[in-house]
Amino acid sequence: MLDWLYSIVAQLIVWIHTGLSSVGIDKDSGWAWGGSIILLTVLLRLLLVPLFVKQIHASRKMQELNPKVQALRKKYKNDKQRLNQEVMKLYQENGANPLSGCLPILVQMPVFIGLFQVLKRISDAKPGEGVFAVTPDLVSSAQKANIFGAHIPDTFLNAFGADPKSWSAIVITGIAVVISSCTTFFTVRASMKRQPVTDENNPMMQAQKMMVFLAPLFGLFGLGFPLGVLMYWVTSNSWTLVQQHYIYSKYPPLGANGEPAAGTATGKGGKAAPAPTGIKAKLKKDADPVPEPEDKPKAVRNQPTRKPRSKRSGTPKR
């Protein structure tokens, strides 16, 4: 059913592999096939930059609306249905979409699944058999290509269960699983640290905190992923970490009250941050109007009250 998707991913890998082979890299080496996967990942992430910008913009919009959402939670705490209606109405009126943050992940998943299936079928292919857009000769080349003794289609479970065991494949795929798990953990953790603390009892907040601790467990699934898929996973997570650090260093997250966090409004040395351009300008939210200074109260001069003559002269009043 998804053969068309697998064919597209396979064709992209073949094109990139051909390009790397034309610049002097041995077409049968693991570096040519591994480089094809890495470049495919970089190409995809470059195409996703506009979606990431939109994701950050949507996230800041949600943070700006957070105080109003909290007010609605208090107002309709005993009426969940009315609360959901009012919150969705608030989002619609302000052009906020809670699902915008999921766009980059949704776009990456088909490529991840497609790459997994292509590499798995290359690993299981018989001599003289082609896989989608990969010719039989290229399938044979990919099966024999290795990086430090580990083949691109190798998985940790297959390498560990082989007889005789290939310890180089076990070590390389094991290291790739550990790195992929760590990068997944730090990616989720970095995203969580930049979210404002709102309502501790909010189920979504609790689920996000749980994701931080469950992220390393995703590495267990990596034990069955081919080395090429792990390379894609590590490259994508590393790109995300660098991208998040750059964007959020320029545009720090808002606080729980919807305002910039303390100590982030100025640049280095206490100077005002320079005006953003290009992508930065897209992320910059509209500045809040500066309130006009209130009129200073007029100074009231206290006039001395006229005292009775008796008090001025010091003589007792008759």
mmCIF file of N, CA, C and O in Angstrom, residues 8-27 31-45 47 111 115 133-134 138 232:
data_model
loop_
_atom_site.group_PDB
_atom_site.id
_atom_site.type_symbol
_atom_site.label_atom_id
_atom_site.label_comp_id
_atom_site.label_asym_id
_atom_site.label_seq_id
_atom_site.Cartn_x
_atom_site.Cartn_y
_atom_site.Cartn_z
ATOM 1 N N ILE A 8 9.925 6.341 -3.500
ATOM 2 C CA ILE A 8 10.449 7.719 -3.479
ATOM 3 C C ILE A 8 11.696 7.800 -2.606
ATOM 4 O O ILE A 8 12.716 8.386 -2.996
ATOM 5 N N VAL A 9 11.627 7.200 -1.413
ATOM 6 C CA VAL A 9 12.781 7.223 -0.510
ATOM 7 C C VAL A 9 13.963 6.488 -1.136
ATOM 8 O O VAL A 9 15.112 6.968 -1.089
ATOM 9 N N ALA A 10 13.703 5.343 -1.753
ATOM 10 C CA ALA A 10 14.780 4.582 -2.389
ATOM 11 C C ALA A 10 15.403 5.378 -3.535
ATOM 12 O O ALA A 10 16.628 5.387 -3.706
ATOM 13 N N GLN A 11 14.571 6.064 -4.318
ATOM 14 C CA GLN A 11 15.090 6.843 -5.435
ATOM 15 C C GLN A 11 15.956 8.004 -4.963
ATOM 16 O O GLN A 11 17.002 8.301 -5.544
ATOM 17 N N LEU A 12 15.530 8.651 -3.880
ATOM 18 C CA LEU A 12 16.342 9.740 -3.329
ATOM 19 C C LEU A 12 17.705 9.239 -2.866
ATOM 20 O O LEU A 12 18.738 9.886 -3.103
ATOM 21 N N ILE A 13 17.727 8.073 -2.227
ATOM 22 C CA ILE A 13 18.998 7.506 -1.771
ATOM 23 C C ILE A 13 19.892 7.175 -2.958
ATOM 24 O O ILE A 13 21.110 7.428 -2.941
ATOM 25 N N VAL A 14 19.296 6.613 -4.013
ATOM 26 C CA VAL A 14 20.082 6.257 -5.202
ATOM 27 C C VAL A 14 20.677 7.502 -5.843
ATOM 28 O O VAL A 14 21.857 7.522 -6.236
ATOM 29 N N TRP A 15 19.891 8.574 -5.951
ATOM 30 C CA TRP A 15 20.396 9.811 -6.554
ATOM 31 C C TRP A 15 21.554 10.390 -5.742
ATOM 32 O O TRP A 15 22.574 10.802 -6.301
ATOM 33 N N ILE A 16 21.390 10.441 -4.433
ATOM 34 C CA ILE A 16 22.454 10.999 -3.592
ATOM 35 C C ILE A 16 23.685 10.094 -3.637
ATOM 36 O O ILE A 16 24.830 10.579 -3.688
ATOM 37 N N HIS A 17 23.472 8.772 -3.622
ATOM 38 C CA HIS A 17 24.592 7.831 -3.694
ATOM 39 C C HIS A 17 25.352 8.005 -5.013
ATOM 40 O O HIS A 17 26.592 7.959 -5.038
ATOM 41 N N THR A 18 24.632 8.208 -6.098
ATOM 42 C CA THR A 18 25.280 8.432 -7.394
ATOM 43 C C THR A 18 26.100 9.718 -7.376
ATOM 44 O O THR A 18 27.211 9.770 -7.920
ATOM 45 N N GLY A 19 25.543 10.762 -6.726
ATOM 46 C CA GLY A 19 26.272 12.019 -6.635
ATOM 47 C C GLY A 19 27.552 11.881 -5.827
ATOM 48 O O GLY A 19 28.599 12.421 -6.201
ATOM 49 N N LEU A 20 27.501 11.155 -4.712
ATOM 50 C CA LEU A 20 28.703 10.953 -3.902
ATOM 51 C C LEU A 20 29.734 10.103 -4.637
ATOM 52 O O LEU A 20 30.949 10.338 -4.511
ATOM 53 N N SER A 21 29.273 9.132 -5.401
ATOM 54 C CA SER A 21 30.195 8.279 -6.153
ATOM 55 C C SER A 21 30.914 9.061 -7.243
ATOM 56 O O SER A 21 32.059 8.760 -7.591
ATOM 57 N N SER A 22 30.232 10.081 -7.769
ATOM 58 C CA SER A 22 30.826 10.872 -8.858
ATOM 59 C C SER A 22 31.911 11.825 -8.367
ATOM 60 O O SER A 22 32.647 12.373 -9.183
ATOM 61 N N VAL A 23 32.001 12.054 -7.049
ATOM 62 C CA VAL A 23 33.020 12.975 -6.524
ATOM 63 C C VAL A 23 34.189 12.218 -5.909
ATOM 64 O O VAL A 23 34.994 12.811 -5.178
ATOM 65 N N GLY A 24 34.291 10.931 -6.192
ATOM 66 C CA GLY A 24 35.473 10.183 -5.787
ATOM 67 C C GLY A 24 35.287 9.231 -4.627
ATOM 68 O O GLY A 24 36.237 8.538 -4.246
ATOM 69 N N ILE A 25 34.097 9.170 -4.030
ATOM 70 C CA ILE A 25 33.863 8.236 -2.931
ATOM 71 C C ILE A 25 33.535 6.863 -3.500
ATOM 72 O O ILE A 25 32.723 6.746 -4.427
ATOM 73 N N ASP A 26 34.168 5.839 -2.968
ATOM 74 C CA ASP A 26 33.937 4.474 -3.447
ATOM 75 C C ASP A 26 32.462 4.122 -3.313
ATOM 76 O O ASP A 26 31.890 4.169 -2.224
ATOM 77 N N LYS A 27 31.834 3.778 -4.417
ATOM 78 C CA LYS A 27 30.394 3.521 -4.407
ATOM 79 C C LYS A 27 30.016 2.295 -3.593
ATOM 80 O O LYS A 27 28.861 2.149 -3.185
ATOM 81 N N TRP A 31 30.765 4.401 3.613
ATOM 82 C CA TRP A 31 30.694 5.861 3.726
ATOM 83 C C TRP A 31 29.841 6.461 2.625
ATOM 84 O O TRP A 31 29.183 7.485 2.833
ATOM 85 N N ALA A 32 29.835 5.825 1.454
ATOM 86 C CA ALA A 32 28.984 6.321 0.372
ATOM 87 C C ALA A 32 27.512 6.110 0.709
ATOM 88 O O ALA A 32 26.680 7.003 0.521
ATOM 89 N N TRP A 33 27.186 4.917 1.231
ATOM 90 C CA TRP A 33 25.787 4.640 1.573
ATOM 91 C C TRP A 33 25.387 5.372 2.850
ATOM 92 O O TRP A 33 24.272 5.911 2.943
ATOM 93 N N GLY A 34 26.278 5.404 3.837
ATOM 94 C CA GLY A 34 25.966 6.157 5.048
ATOM 95 C C GLY A 34 25.854 7.651 4.776
ATOM 96 O O GLY A 34 24.976 8.324 5.316
ATOM 97 N N GLY A 35 26.758 8.167 3.915
ATOM 98 C CA GLY A 35 26.671 9.584 3.541
ATOM 99 C C GLY A 35 25.386 9.899 2.816
ATOM 100 O O GLY A 35 24.826 11.006 2.961
ATOM 101 N N SER A 36 24.880 8.944 2.034
ATOM 102 C CA SER A 36 23.607 9.169 1.326
ATOM 103 C C SER A 36 22.465 9.340 2.314
ATOM 104 O O SER A 36 21.595 10.201 2.143
ATOM 105 N N ILE A 37 22.475 8.529 3.366
ATOM 106 C CA ILE A 37 21.417 8.618 4.380
ATOM 107 C C ILE A 37 21.527 9.928 5.153
ATOM 108 O O ILE A 37 20.519 10.600 5.420
ATOM 109 N N ILE A 38 22.754 10.319 5.499
ATOM 110 C CA ILE A 38 22.950 11.564 6.248
ATOM 111 C C ILE A 38 22.533 12.775 5.413
ATOM 112 O O ILE A 38 21.845 13.683 5.902
ATOM 113 N N LEU A 39 22.933 12.785 4.143
ATOM 114 C CA LEU A 39 22.561 13.908 3.279
ATOM 115 C C LEU A 39 21.054 13.945 3.028
ATOM 116 O O LEU A 39 20.465 15.029 2.911
ATOM 117 N N LEU A 40 20.436 12.760 2.932
ATOM 118 C CA LEU A 40 18.978 12.718 2.802
ATOM 119 C C LEU A 40 18.318 13.343 4.021
ATOM 120 O O LEU A 40 17.336 14.103 3.901
ATOM 121 N N THR A 41 18.857 13.061 5.197
ATOM 122 C CA THR A 41 18.315 13.637 6.435
ATOM 123 C C THR A 41 18.483 15.152 6.456
ATOM 124 O O THR A 41 17.554 15.886 6.798
ATOM 125 N N VAL A 42 19.680 15.625 6.082
ATOM 126 C CA VAL A 42 19.938 17.072 6.065
ATOM 127 C C VAL A 42 19.023 17.767 5.067
ATOM 128 O O VAL A 42 18.477 18.846 5.341
ATOM 129 N N LEU A 43 18.842 17.154 3.889
ATOM 130 C CA LEU A 43 17.955 17.737 2.882
ATOM 131 C C LEU A 43 16.535 17.855 3.409
ATOM 132 O O LEU A 43 15.870 18.890 3.241
ATOM 133 N N LEU A 44 16.070 16.807 4.076
ATOM 134 C CA LEU A 44 14.717 16.834 4.633
ATOM 135 C C LEU A 44 14.596 17.924 5.696
ATOM 136 O O LEU A 44 13.613 18.675 5.712
ATOM 137 N N ARG A 45 15.585 18.036 6.584
ATOM 138 C CA ARG A 45 15.505 19.021 7.646
ATOM 139 C C ARG A 45 15.571 20.446 7.101
ATOM 140 O O ARG A 45 14.978 21.361 7.668
ATOM 141 N N LEU A 47 14.275 21.336 4.272
ATOM 142 C CA LEU A 47 12.934 21.577 3.757
ATOM 143 C C LEU A 47 11.936 21.835 4.887
ATOM 144 O O LEU A 47 10.904 22.473 4.672
ATOM 145 N N VAL A 111 9.206 9.500 6.021
ATOM 146 C CA VAL A 111 10.574 9.245 5.570
ATOM 147 C C VAL A 111 11.239 8.198 6.465
ATOM 148 O O VAL A 111 11.948 7.307 5.985
ATOM 149 N N LEU A 115 12.482 4.741 4.981
ATOM 150 C CA LEU A 115 13.887 4.347 5.057
ATOM 151 C C LEU A 115 14.028 3.008 5.766
ATOM 152 O O LEU A 115 14.844 2.165 5.360
ATOM 153 N N ALA A 133 13.450 1.250 -6.246
ATOM 154 C CA ALA A 133 14.260 1.927 -7.253
ATOM 155 C C ALA A 133 15.728 1.531 -7.187
ATOM 156 O O ALA A 133 16.545 2.051 -7.952
ATOM 157 N N VAL A 134 16.073 0.613 -6.302
ATOM 158 C CA VAL A 134 17.459 0.174 -6.144
ATOM 159 C C VAL A 134 17.688 -1.051 -7.015
ATOM 160 O O VAL A 134 17.017 -2.082 -6.851
ATOM 161 N N LEU A 138 23.112 -2.373 -7.077
ATOM 162 C CA LEU A 138 23.197 -1.470 -5.930
ATOM 163 C C LEU A 138 22.774 -2.169 -4.639
ATOM 164 O O LEU A 138 23.296 -1.864 -3.565
ATOM 165 N N TYR A 232 20.140 7.865 10.459
ATOM 166 C CA TYR A 232 19.120 8.883 10.180
ATOM 167 C C TYR A 232 18.590 9.472 11.484
ATOM 168 O O TYR A 232 18.429 10.690 11.619
#
